[in-house]
Structures are given as structure tokens and as C-alpha cells.
């Protein structure tokens, strides 16, 4: 029961008590103070009348459910309400609001709905998304400059605009496959950033497919399965629209993850095979070279092979003569640093004698080039190259599906609607293979997707 309080209201006198035998007055207990004119309370009698507190009146936000209601809210200290007799089964109902729908008090942020909370959890890390956008924009900028140069060369050769466009589309398609099979981009920081970006996309892609906000089994794969097995045909229009978005998101993630996986495997195969071959050659021909020098020289040879060697290259010609000279200079510097030797002493370490020059360095370069050329023509490299044009078309289709879902969703804000449309249009342009247009489209789509992740 709620506590009782002394009423300040005038109450009708209580009914007279039943007749009882007269009792003798007793003196007040020792230590009890009584003023003149005051009488000690009689036994079995109370000095005041108590009434129950109306605890069912509205309360101020955050107030305790115990005790009287707040003043002015219809409680005990506000406008008083007369309580009727207690009737079992007719207790007053107390309405409890859902914490997620309560209005926010001053200084507090409004509670998020379930859909907003899910979107918040599915947002990508802005750092990784920013890295992907930077790499994509830089790569397409470089490719766009090459395609523009090709267009200019076709026009200067006397070809009409129509023929130059046709030649440009063909060249763009062929070059995109060649770049996908055998990229040569480890000579710049953005090239290395691209390799790191592929590793991150591979990891986050696999994780996103398998895991969601509820853990393993609640990722994009599960959502796409639900959408494909009834979500697109059952439920309300909003639920069908959400299923379309889940399918588009799943398809794009699978495509980008597969592309990142193929490119990572292709790069590791070429670099690792060249490094391993060069390192083994140095172990055999230059046993006096310490591990630090051997690893540094093998890395330099693997990087040179990655940037210069194509599938089927032979170990002769001016191209490789220049590489031999560059490799000998690098070997001299690396050996001198690793052993703190002079140039003649380094020749002895690398060439098994000062009169034989840098024989060990030359042999290591030959081994690295041979292994790298073989890797550049492998089945994995071919699969990575052929995947690029098809991936562009698939991503354009999935971005379009996501854009349609965003436009039809009642919960989409203007920023989401605009960026979804720009992303889809950019992806469609990237899939056309029109020189420069496709590169600009891919860059615009990537930037729009990045900006849209903040809405």
C-alpha cells in the first residue's frame, strides 16, 4: 500500500464509538511532555484522520513511482481527486510508454527507432571507405589520362570521331582486362595503398556477408536469402522494397569481395614467386650474404619484376639489359649497407670473386623474372583480368536496384535519395567502356557512395 498522510481538509466527524466500560485515566508515561490544557491521547484512539494518497495521477518525467504525484498534475498536492471505494478487479490502469518512443527531455537526443539503429550499425568505417574512394579515384584518373591520349592519337591518325570512338571503346575494354591480369603499380604509394585496400575489402566483405548486428548468421547473405525466398513477393510494399535493397547490397558486396580476392591472390602470386626464386638463387650463389642483405635484394628484385615483367617475357633484349644494370646498382648499395663493406668487398660477396662482377645478383634477377613472367600468365591472373568488365556491369545493376529501393522507401532522406541516384548513374557510365566516360563514371560513383554513407 502507498503511504498515508495527514489530511488538511475538514472531514465529517467520525461515528461515535460503541459503548465501552469506563476506564480509569492513566497518567502519561514518564518523559512524555504535555502542555497545560492538553490531554494525553487515549488508548486505542488516534489523534488524526488518515486517508490514502492518490498515487495514480500523472507524474513529472523522471519522477519516482512511490509517493504522491507532483504538484499541479492532479495528485495529492495539486487538484485533489476523490477516490472511490476499492473494488477488486477494477484497479486503475497505469500506462507505461515504450522507452524507445518516449519524447526526449531537454538536453537529450531522441531515441533511435529499430530501423535507424540497424542502419547505424551497418555503416562502414569512414576511414576504410575513404581509402577505397581515394584508391579508386586515383586509379581512374590515371586510366582516364591514358584513354584520352589514345583518343588523341586516333584522331591525329586521321580517323573520324565515330571510328575513333569505336577504337577507343575496344582499346578501353582490352586495356582493362590487361590491367586486371597484370598490374604494374608497386612503384608508387597509391599502388601499395591499393593492395592494402584490397585486403581490407576482402576481410570486411566476408565479415559483412556472414555477420550482422545479431552475430554470425545475420549478415547480408541471410538477408538476401530471406528476400529471395519470399521477401520480394510477400509482406507490405515497404517490406518488399527493403528486400530489394538487401538483394542489391548482397550482390554488390559479393562482386566487390570476389574482385578483391582475385586481385589479392594475383598480386601475391606474382610478387611471392619472384621473391622466392630470387632468394633461393642468392642462397645458392652468395652464401656469404647475410639474411638482411638477401631479403632486401630479393624484395627489390620482386618489386622490379612486378612492375616491369609481362607474361611470356624472355630473358633478353634491351629491356632486360637495363634491368640488369639497375639491379647491380641496387645490389651494390644493399650489400654495402648490410655488411658495411666497400664496393670491392661487396663484389666478392655477390659475385664469388672481384673479377666476376655481380654474378649472384644477375642470376637472382633472371630467376625472379622467370618466375614473375610465369605468374603473370597464370590462370588466376587471367581470371582476375576477365572478371573486371563483368564486375562493372554487375555493380551497375546492383547499384540501380539499391537506388530504386532508396527512392521508394518512406524512411529515405533527401541525401540518401540524391547520392543513390548519382552512384547508380556513375556505375552505369563505368560499365559502358566509353573512353574517359567510364573512368569519370567510376570515380563519381565511388565519391557519391562515400558521401552517401554519411546519411
Tab-separated table of C-alpha atoms in Angstrom:
chain	number	residue	atom	x	y	z
A	1	UNK	CA	0.000	0.000	0.000
A	2	UNK	CA	1.069	3.596	-0.563
A	3	UNK	CA	1.963	5.698	2.445
A	4	UNK	CA	-0.610	7.735	4.335
A	5	UNK	CA	-0.533	11.410	5.118
A	6	UNK	CA	-2.372	13.809	7.355
A	7	UNK	CA	-5.249	15.441	5.545
A	8	UNK	CA	-5.635	19.207	5.685
A	9	UNK	CA	-9.256	19.007	4.624
A	10	UNK	CA	-12.160	19.121	7.008
A	11	UNK	CA	-13.806	15.746	7.379
A	12	UNK	CA	-17.180	14.973	8.918
A	13	UNK	CA	-16.881	13.719	12.480
A	14	UNK	CA	-16.494	10.004	12.795
A	15	UNK	CA	-19.413	7.966	14.093
A	16	UNK	CA	-19.490	7.583	17.865
A	17	UNK	CA	-17.644	4.542	19.120
A	18	UNK	CA	-19.598	1.707	20.612
A	19	UNK	CA	-20.302	1.945	24.265
A	20	UNK	CA	-17.487	0.624	26.357
A	21	UNK	CA	-16.851	0.285	30.006
A	22	UNK	CA	-15.372	3.346	31.566
A	23	UNK	CA	-11.707	3.069	32.192
A	24	UNK	CA	-9.570	4.828	34.611
A	25	UNK	CA	-7.452	7.672	33.287
A	26	UNK	CA	-3.800	6.887	33.300
A	27	UNK	CA	-1.007	9.292	33.833
A	28	UNK	CA	1.203	9.991	30.876
A	29	UNK	CA	4.296	7.901	30.515
A	30	UNK	CA	7.463	9.090	32.106
A	31	UNK	CA	9.276	11.572	29.923
A	32	UNK	CA	6.178	12.437	27.929
A	33	UNK	CA	5.733	16.219	27.716
A	34	UNK	CA	2.231	17.593	27.970
A	35	UNK	CA	1.371	21.205	27.816
A	36	UNK	CA	-1.271	22.729	30.041
A	37	UNK	CA	-4.670	22.221	28.566
A	38	UNK	CA	-3.560	19.232	26.552
A	39	UNK	CA	-4.759	15.767	27.366
A	40	UNK	CA	-2.823	12.607	26.851
A	41	UNK	CA	-4.075	10.502	23.996
A	42	UNK	CA	-6.424	7.786	24.957
A	43	UNK	CA	-5.676	4.195	24.309
A	44	UNK	CA	-6.954	2.712	21.036
A	45	UNK	CA	-7.618	6.205	19.711
A	46	UNK	CA	-5.769	8.154	17.021
A	47	UNK	CA	-5.234	11.858	17.137
A	48	UNK	CA	-5.708	12.406	13.392
A	49	UNK	CA	-7.644	11.013	10.490
A	50	UNK	CA	-5.562	9.486	7.680
A	51	UNK	CA	-6.599	8.981	4.069
A	52	UNK	CA	-4.852	7.120	1.217
A	53	UNK	CA	-2.823	9.131	-1.250
A	54	UNK	CA	-3.954	9.274	-4.850
A	55	UNK	CA	-0.904	7.706	-6.494
A	56	UNK	CA	-2.464	7.284	-9.883
A	57	UNK	CA	-2.275	10.874	-11.046
A	58	UNK	CA	0.171	11.836	-13.810
A	59	UNK	CA	3.736	12.478	-12.732
A	60	UNK	CA	6.570	14.655	-13.868
A	61	UNK	CA	9.089	12.987	-16.223
A	62	UNK	CA	11.658	11.021	-14.291
A	63	UNK	CA	9.645	11.117	-11.035
A	64	UNK	CA	9.551	8.078	-8.774
A	65	UNK	CA	6.507	5.824	-8.819
A	66	UNK	CA	6.485	5.840	-4.997
A	67	UNK	CA	4.867	8.629	-3.033
A	68	UNK	CA	2.398	11.316	-4.044
A	69	UNK	CA	2.210	12.734	-7.551
A	70	UNK	CA	3.836	16.032	-8.439
A	71	UNK	CA	2.005	19.294	-7.618
A	72	UNK	CA	-0.268	20.539	-10.345
A	73	UNK	CA	-0.560	17.153	-12.013
A	74	UNK	CA	-3.762	16.012	-10.423
A	75	UNK	CA	-2.048	14.319	-7.493
A	76	UNK	CA	-2.256	14.907	-3.790
A	77	UNK	CA	-0.737	18.393	-3.687
A	78	UNK	CA	-2.429	19.574	-6.865
A	79	UNK	CA	-6.062	19.328	-7.774
A	80	UNK	CA	-7.331	16.600	-5.496
A	81	UNK	CA	-9.286	13.716	-6.838
A	82	UNK	CA	-11.800	11.876	-4.747
A	83	UNK	CA	-11.002	8.192	-4.592
A	84	UNK	CA	-13.906	5.830	-4.552
A	85	UNK	CA	-14.143	2.544	-2.706
A	86	UNK	CA	-11.803	-0.235	-3.708
A	87	UNK	CA	-13.454	-2.768	-5.977
A	88	UNK	CA	-11.403	-5.935	-6.750
A	89	UNK	CA	-10.694	-6.323	-10.446
A	90	UNK	CA	-11.149	-2.625	-11.179
A	91	UNK	CA	-7.786	-1.278	-10.238
A	92	UNK	CA	-6.695	1.887	-12.094
A	93	UNK	CA	-4.507	1.140	-15.099
A	94	UNK	CA	-1.069	2.700	-15.299
A	95	UNK	CA	0.072	3.426	-18.857
A	96	UNK	CA	3.759	2.721	-19.424
A	97	UNK	CA	5.322	4.200	-22.535
A	98	UNK	CA	7.855	2.305	-24.632
A	99	UNK	CA	11.283	3.714	-23.747
A	100	UNK	CA	12.133	3.825	-27.446
A	101	UNK	CA	9.153	6.096	-28.159
A	102	UNK	CA	9.257	8.421	-25.167
A	103	UNK	CA	9.878	12.028	-26.066
A	104	UNK	CA	13.360	13.173	-25.218
A	105	UNK	CA	13.699	15.531	-22.301
A	106	UNK	CA	15.646	18.753	-22.550
A	107	UNK	CA	19.284	18.179	-23.396
A	108	UNK	CA	18.773	14.562	-24.527
A	109	UNK	CA	18.862	13.086	-28.023
A	110	UNK	CA	15.675	11.380	-29.234
A	111	UNK	CA	15.751	7.623	-29.085
A	112	UNK	CA	16.512	5.834	-32.365
A	113	UNK	CA	13.990	3.566	-33.986
A	114	UNK	CA	14.915	-0.023	-34.746
A	115	UNK	CA	15.486	0.670	-38.456
A	116	UNK	CA	17.671	3.710	-37.779
A	117	UNK	CA	19.684	1.748	-35.231
A	118	UNK	CA	20.226	-1.074	-37.738
A	119	UNK	CA	21.390	1.378	-40.427
A	120	UNK	CA	23.757	2.961	-37.913
A	121	UNK	CA	25.337	-0.407	-37.122
A	122	UNK	CA	25.715	-1.312	-40.801
A	123	UNK	CA	27.634	1.836	-41.703
A	124	UNK	CA	31.135	1.244	-42.934
A	125	UNK	CA	34.148	2.650	-41.201
A	126	UNK	CA	34.716	6.084	-42.800
A	127	UNK	CA	38.497	5.517	-42.811
A	128	UNK	CA	38.330	2.301	-44.837
A	129	UNK	CA	35.630	3.765	-47.074
A	130	UNK	CA	37.762	6.856	-47.595
A	131	UNK	CA	40.793	4.731	-48.501
A	132	UNK	CA	38.762	2.797	-51.069
A	133	UNK	CA	37.446	6.028	-52.571
A	134	UNK	CA	40.927	7.564	-52.781
A	135	UNK	CA	42.406	4.494	-54.470
A	136	UNK	CA	39.515	4.232	-56.932
A	137	UNK	CA	39.596	7.908	-57.888
A	138	UNK	CA	43.384	7.889	-58.359
A	139	UNK	CA	43.332	4.722	-60.466
A	140	UNK	CA	40.571	6.007	-62.728
A	141	UNK	CA	42.302	9.364	-63.074
A	142	UNK	CA	45.466	7.650	-64.330
A	143	UNK	CA	43.479	5.380	-66.646
A	144	UNK	CA	41.479	8.337	-67.929
A	145	UNK	CA	44.641	10.171	-68.937
A	146	UNK	CA	45.828	7.119	-70.893
A	147	UNK	CA	42.460	6.753	-72.651
A	148	UNK	CA	42.454	10.452	-73.561
A	149	UNK	CA	45.927	10.063	-75.069
A	150	UNK	CA	44.697	7.103	-77.116
A	151	UNK	CA	41.715	9.121	-78.375
A	152	UNK	CA	44.016	11.958	-79.364
A	153	UNK	CA	46.349	9.574	-81.218
A	154	UNK	CA	43.415	8.069	-83.136
A	155	UNK	CA	42.187	11.486	-84.162
A	156	UNK	CA	45.675	12.613	-85.248
A	157	UNK	CA	45.915	9.470	-87.380
A	158	UNK	CA	43.052	10.813	-89.491
A	159	UNK	CA	40.221	8.723	-88.065
A	160	UNK	CA	36.743	10.177	-87.806
A	161	UNK	CA	35.114	10.774	-84.439
A	162	UNK	CA	32.903	7.733	-84.878
A	163	UNK	CA	35.803	5.463	-85.782
A	164	UNK	CA	37.971	6.934	-83.023
A	165	UNK	CA	35.164	6.247	-80.551
A	166	UNK	CA	34.872	2.650	-81.699
A	167	UNK	CA	38.635	2.143	-81.492
A	168	UNK	CA	38.652	3.783	-78.077
A	169	UNK	CA	35.928	1.501	-76.715
A	170	UNK	CA	37.791	-1.548	-77.981
A	171	UNK	CA	41.075	-0.335	-76.540
A	172	UNK	CA	39.431	0.535	-73.227
A	173	UNK	CA	37.941	-2.949	-72.942
A	174	UNK	CA	41.220	-4.664	-73.858
A	175	UNK	CA	43.319	-2.498	-71.576
A	176	UNK	CA	41.028	-3.011	-68.591
A	177	UNK	CA	41.475	-6.774	-68.955
A	178	UNK	CA	45.245	-6.398	-69.330
A	179	UNK	CA	45.458	-4.211	-66.229
A	180	UNK	CA	43.333	-6.701	-64.337
A	181	UNK	CA	45.627	-9.568	-65.337
A	182	UNK	CA	48.973	-7.922	-64.722
A	183	UNK	CA	49.014	-4.571	-62.935
A	184	UNK	CA	52.354	-2.807	-62.586
A	185	UNK	CA	51.736	-0.422	-59.742
A	186	UNK	CA	54.172	-1.191	-56.926
A	187	UNK	CA	56.344	1.783	-57.815
A	188	UNK	CA	54.013	4.339	-56.202
A	189	UNK	CA	52.475	4.813	-52.791
A	190	UNK	CA	48.965	4.644	-54.201
A	191	UNK	CA	49.859	1.304	-55.747
A	192	UNK	CA	50.763	-0.093	-52.338
A	193	UNK	CA	47.649	1.554	-50.889
A	194	UNK	CA	45.609	-0.331	-53.472
A	195	UNK	CA	46.973	-3.658	-52.248
A	196	UNK	CA	46.136	-2.765	-48.659
A	197	UNK	CA	42.682	-1.629	-49.753
A	198	UNK	CA	42.018	-4.972	-51.444
A	199	UNK	CA	42.981	-6.839	-48.281
A	200	UNK	CA	40.618	-4.677	-46.213
A	201	UNK	CA	37.764	-5.064	-48.700
A	202	UNK	CA	38.263	-8.814	-48.746
A	203	UNK	CA	38.120	-9.041	-44.954
A	204	UNK	CA	35.201	-6.674	-44.422
A	205	UNK	CA	33.304	-8.203	-47.338
A	206	UNK	CA	33.497	-11.737	-45.970
A	207	UNK	CA	32.642	-10.486	-42.485
A	208	UNK	CA	29.652	-8.489	-43.727
A	209	UNK	CA	28.268	-11.445	-45.655
A	210	UNK	CA	28.422	-13.737	-42.632
A	211	UNK	CA	27.826	-11.439	-39.669
A	212	UNK	CA	25.208	-8.834	-38.797
A	213	UNK	CA	24.102	-6.960	-35.713
A	214	UNK	CA	22.948	-10.218	-34.107
A	215	UNK	CA	26.205	-12.051	-34.822
A	216	UNK	CA	27.079	-14.914	-37.162
A	217	UNK	CA	24.227	-15.923	-39.449
A	218	UNK	CA	22.609	-12.489	-39.501
A	219	UNK	CA	24.700	-10.934	-42.266
A	220	UNK	CA	23.919	-9.878	-45.818
A	221	UNK	CA	23.812	-13.497	-47.008
A	222	UNK	CA	20.980	-14.346	-44.602
A	223	UNK	CA	19.052	-11.197	-45.515
A	224	UNK	CA	19.422	-11.891	-49.225
A	225	UNK	CA	18.200	-15.458	-48.690
A	226	UNK	CA	15.115	-14.197	-46.872
A	227	UNK	CA	14.498	-11.693	-49.660
A	228	UNK	CA	14.886	-14.286	-52.418
A	229	UNK	CA	12.678	-16.867	-50.689
A	230	UNK	CA	9.651	-14.664	-50.169
A	231	UNK	CA	10.666	-11.184	-49.174
A	232	UNK	CA	10.191	-9.804	-52.680
A	233	UNK	CA	6.693	-11.241	-53.050
A	234	UNK	CA	5.251	-11.316	-49.524
A	235	UNK	CA	4.604	-8.647	-46.943
A	236	UNK	CA	3.860	-4.973	-47.286
A	237	UNK	CA	5.201	-2.702	-50.016
A	238	UNK	CA	7.803	-1.325	-47.606
A	239	UNK	CA	8.974	-4.841	-46.726
A	240	UNK	CA	9.253	-5.812	-50.397
A	241	UNK	CA	11.206	-2.638	-51.030
A	242	UNK	CA	13.583	-3.485	-48.153
A	243	UNK	CA	14.060	-6.964	-49.654
A	244	UNK	CA	15.089	-5.383	-52.972
A	245	UNK	CA	17.679	-3.291	-51.142
A	246	UNK	CA	19.005	-6.373	-49.326
A	247	UNK	CA	19.464	-8.222	-52.626
A	248	UNK	CA	21.248	-5.262	-54.214
A	249	UNK	CA	23.510	-4.814	-51.201
A	250	UNK	CA	24.326	-8.525	-51.135
A	251	UNK	CA	25.095	-8.686	-54.860
A	252	UNK	CA	27.381	-5.664	-54.777
A	253	UNK	CA	29.231	-6.941	-51.713
A	254	UNK	CA	29.756	-10.368	-53.286
A	255	UNK	CA	31.041	-8.820	-56.520
A	256	UNK	CA	33.447	-6.430	-54.806
A	257	UNK	CA	34.659	-9.113	-52.377
A	258	UNK	CA	35.297	-11.587	-55.201
A	259	UNK	CA	37.156	-8.923	-57.190
A	260	UNK	CA	39.297	-8.011	-54.171
A	261	UNK	CA	40.029	-11.687	-53.521
A	262	UNK	CA	41.090	-12.387	-57.119
A	263	UNK	CA	43.298	-9.314	-57.272
A	264	UNK	CA	44.912	-10.073	-53.908
A	265	UNK	CA	45.671	-13.635	-54.959
A	266	UNK	CA	47.031	-12.463	-58.326
A	267	UNK	CA	49.364	-9.911	-56.706
A	268	UNK	CA	50.602	-12.283	-54.023
A	269	UNK	CA	51.290	-14.980	-56.589
A	270	UNK	CA	53.425	-12.762	-58.812
A	271	UNK	CA	55.329	-10.994	-56.054
A	272	UNK	CA	55.853	-14.068	-53.870
A	273	UNK	CA	57.001	-16.296	-56.724
A	274	UNK	CA	59.599	-13.716	-57.861
A	275	UNK	CA	60.785	-13.132	-54.278
A	276	UNK	CA	61.112	-16.836	-53.517
A	277	UNK	CA	63.028	-17.566	-56.735
A	278	UNK	CA	65.437	-14.649	-56.194
A	279	UNK	CA	66.002	-15.539	-52.545
A	280	UNK	CA	66.785	-19.183	-53.323
A	281	UNK	CA	69.192	-18.127	-56.075
A	282	UNK	CA	71.045	-15.785	-53.698
A	283	UNK	CA	71.325	-18.515	-51.091
A	284	UNK	CA	72.999	-20.776	-53.632
A	285	UNK	CA	75.278	-18.239	-55.352
A	286	UNK	CA	76.102	-15.851	-52.496
A	287	UNK	CA	76.261	-17.832	-49.249
A	288	UNK	CA	78.314	-15.046	-47.669
A	289	UNK	CA	75.437	-12.555	-47.978
A	290	UNK	CA	73.690	-12.184	-44.635
A	291	UNK	CA	69.935	-12.575	-44.202
A	292	UNK	CA	69.279	-8.838	-44.092
A	293	UNK	CA	71.026	-8.230	-47.394
A	294	UNK	CA	69.452	-11.282	-49.022
A	295	UNK	CA	65.911	-10.313	-48.023
A	296	UNK	CA	66.415	-6.699	-49.133
A	297	UNK	CA	67.816	-7.685	-52.538
A	298	UNK	CA	65.117	-10.354	-53.079
A	299	UNK	CA	62.438	-7.782	-52.273
A	300	UNK	CA	63.955	-5.299	-54.730
A	301	UNK	CA	64.028	-7.953	-57.470
A	302	UNK	CA	60.419	-8.996	-56.742
A	303	UNK	CA	59.249	-5.382	-56.909
A	304	UNK	CA	61.130	-4.805	-60.179
A	305	UNK	CA	59.622	-7.959	-61.630
A	306	UNK	CA	56.135	-6.914	-60.532
A	307	UNK	CA	56.443	-3.510	-62.237
A	308	UNK	CA	58.309	-4.472	-65.430
A	309	UNK	CA	57.584	-8.071	-66.428
A	310	UNK	CA	54.712	-9.297	-68.592
A	311	UNK	CA	53.503	-12.799	-69.281
A	312	UNK	CA	55.765	-14.636	-71.708
A	313	UNK	CA	58.705	-12.225	-71.405
A	314	UNK	CA	62.062	-13.709	-72.395
A	315	UNK	CA	65.298	-13.036	-70.560
A	316	UNK	CA	66.924	-10.981	-73.270
A	317	UNK	CA	66.637	-7.695	-75.112
A	318	UNK	CA	67.383	-4.098	-74.213
A	319	UNK	CA	64.592	-4.016	-71.631
A	320	UNK	CA	66.330	-6.615	-69.510
A	321	UNK	CA	69.780	-5.215	-70.090
A	322	UNK	CA	68.588	-2.038	-68.441
A	323	UNK	CA	67.103	-4.068	-65.582
A	324	UNK	CA	70.429	-5.858	-65.079
A	325	UNK	CA	72.225	-2.546	-64.720
A	326	UNK	CA	69.649	-1.240	-62.277
A	327	UNK	CA	69.783	-4.458	-60.273
A	328	UNK	CA	73.585	-4.398	-59.997
A	329	UNK	CA	73.495	-0.855	-58.650
A	330	UNK	CA	70.862	-1.835	-56.120
A	331	UNK	CA	72.810	-4.968	-55.157
A	332	UNK	CA	75.976	-2.950	-54.544
A	333	UNK	CA	74.153	-0.480	-52.310
A	334	UNK	CA	72.226	-3.164	-50.418
A	335	UNK	CA	75.297	-5.346	-49.907
A	336	UNK	CA	77.426	-2.433	-48.711
A	337	UNK	CA	74.745	-1.376	-46.233
A	338	UNK	CA	74.122	-4.881	-44.956
A	339	UNK	CA	77.802	-5.763	-44.417
A	340	UNK	CA	79.352	-2.327	-44.093
A	341	UNK	CA	81.738	-3.310	-46.888
A	342	UNK	CA	83.432	-1.392	-49.651
A	343	UNK	CA	82.389	-1.855	-53.292
A	344	UNK	CA	85.166	-4.410	-53.967
A	345	UNK	CA	84.293	-6.431	-50.891
A	346	UNK	CA	80.621	-6.362	-51.884
A	347	UNK	CA	81.537	-7.717	-55.336
A	348	UNK	CA	83.320	-10.594	-53.678
A	349	UNK	CA	80.237	-11.378	-51.593
A	350	UNK	CA	77.817	-11.135	-54.529
A	351	UNK	CA	79.990	-12.405	-57.338
A	352	UNK	CA	82.194	-15.064	-55.705
A	353	UNK	CA	85.227	-13.030	-56.683
A	354	UNK	CA	86.017	-9.465	-57.648
A	355	UNK	CA	86.817	-10.492	-61.216
A	356	UNK	CA	83.367	-11.957	-61.863
A	357	UNK	CA	81.320	-8.839	-61.176
A	358	UNK	CA	77.794	-9.297	-59.781
A	359	UNK	CA	77.124	-12.811	-60.976
A	360	UNK	CA	74.941	-13.730	-57.993
A	361	UNK	CA	72.798	-10.599	-58.433
A	362	UNK	CA	72.360	-11.306	-62.175
A	363	UNK	CA	71.346	-14.914	-61.544
A	364	UNK	CA	68.845	-13.832	-58.888
A	365	UNK	CA	67.275	-11.340	-61.282
A	366	UNK	CA	66.962	-13.992	-64.001
A	367	UNK	CA	65.253	-16.362	-61.580
A	368	UNK	CA	62.867	-13.656	-60.381
A	369	UNK	CA	61.934	-12.571	-63.913
A	370	UNK	CA	61.297	-16.135	-64.999
A	371	UNK	CA	59.008	-16.838	-62.034
A	372	UNK	CA	57.188	-13.495	-62.358
A	373	UNK	CA	56.530	-13.921	-66.094
A	374	UNK	CA	55.064	-17.348	-65.421
A	375	UNK	CA	52.786	-15.974	-62.681
A	376	UNK	CA	51.615	-13.104	-64.928
A	377	UNK	CA	50.221	-15.658	-67.393
A	378	UNK	CA	48.684	-17.995	-64.822
A	379	UNK	CA	45.025	-18.967	-64.681
A	380	UNK	CA	44.493	-16.843	-61.578
A	381	UNK	CA	45.804	-13.741	-63.363
A	382	UNK	CA	43.584	-14.411	-66.378
A	383	UNK	CA	40.529	-14.867	-64.154
A	384	UNK	CA	41.221	-11.569	-62.375
A	385	UNK	CA	41.511	-9.743	-65.695
A	386	UNK	CA	38.398	-11.207	-67.265
A	387	UNK	CA	36.390	-10.527	-64.132
A	388	UNK	CA	36.779	-6.742	-64.386
A	389	UNK	CA	34.363	-5.944	-67.272
A	390	UNK	CA	31.700	-8.281	-65.938
A	391	UNK	CA	32.118	-6.877	-62.433
A	392	UNK	CA	31.469	-3.362	-63.711
A	393	UNK	CA	28.196	-4.451	-65.335
A	394	UNK	CA	27.098	-6.376	-62.224
A	395	UNK	CA	27.873	-3.467	-59.895
A	396	UNK	CA	25.881	-1.128	-62.159
A	397	UNK	CA	22.855	-3.446	-61.904
A	398	UNK	CA	23.103	-3.770	-58.122
A	399	UNK	CA	23.574	-0.028	-57.614
A	400	UNK	CA	20.479	0.573	-59.738
A	401	UNK	CA	18.448	-1.859	-57.602
A	402	UNK	CA	19.607	-0.103	-54.431
A	403	UNK	CA	18.733	3.292	-55.909
A	404	UNK	CA	15.189	2.166	-56.782
A	405	UNK	CA	14.761	0.810	-53.258
A	406	UNK	CA	16.015	4.075	-51.768
A	407	UNK	CA	13.670	6.184	-53.913
A	408	UNK	CA	10.652	4.079	-52.916
A	409	UNK	CA	11.459	3.938	-49.200
A	410	UNK	CA	9.421	6.265	-46.987
A	411	UNK	CA	12.284	6.491	-44.484
A	412	UNK	CA	14.885	7.740	-47.005
A	413	UNK	CA	16.105	11.285	-46.526
A	414	UNK	CA	16.977	13.635	-49.422
A	415	UNK	CA	20.715	12.981	-49.054
A	416	UNK	CA	20.242	9.235	-49.460
A	417	UNK	CA	17.963	9.691	-52.461
A	418	UNK	CA	20.359	12.017	-54.295
A	419	UNK	CA	23.553	10.054	-53.637
A	420	UNK	CA	21.902	6.726	-54.506
A	421	UNK	CA	20.897	8.106	-57.903
A	422	UNK	CA	24.343	9.567	-58.608
A	423	UNK	CA	26.038	6.307	-57.569
A	424	UNK	CA	23.838	4.276	-59.916
A	425	UNK	CA	24.353	6.642	-62.861
A	426	UNK	CA	28.124	6.634	-62.305
A	427	UNK	CA	28.232	2.837	-62.213
A	428	UNK	CA	26.219	2.636	-65.441
A	429	UNK	CA	28.665	5.025	-67.109
A	430	UNK	CA	31.615	2.933	-65.854
A	431	UNK	CA	30.124	-0.180	-67.454
A	432	UNK	CA	29.876	1.405	-70.928
A	433	UNK	CA	33.649	1.168	-71.649
A	434	UNK	CA	33.494	4.533	-73.400
A	435	UNK	CA	36.950	6.096	-73.043
A	436	UNK	CA	37.166	8.741	-70.315
A	437	UNK	CA	33.391	8.495	-69.727
A	438	UNK	CA	33.763	5.139	-67.986
A	439	UNK	CA	36.663	6.366	-65.856
A	440	UNK	CA	34.807	9.532	-64.830
A	441	UNK	CA	31.705	7.480	-64.075
A	442	UNK	CA	33.599	5.072	-61.850
A	443	UNK	CA	35.224	7.928	-59.935
A	444	UNK	CA	31.938	9.816	-59.488
A	445	UNK	CA	30.163	6.654	-58.359
A	446	UNK	CA	32.832	5.954	-55.758
A	447	UNK	CA	32.744	9.501	-54.363
A	448	UNK	CA	28.935	9.533	-54.274
A	449	UNK	CA	28.865	6.193	-52.479
A	450	UNK	CA	31.307	7.543	-49.900
A	451	UNK	CA	29.253	10.713	-49.346
A	452	UNK	CA	26.053	8.665	-49.137
A	453	UNK	CA	27.486	6.566	-46.310
A	454	UNK	CA	27.158	9.599	-44.004
A	455	UNK	CA	23.362	9.861	-44.465
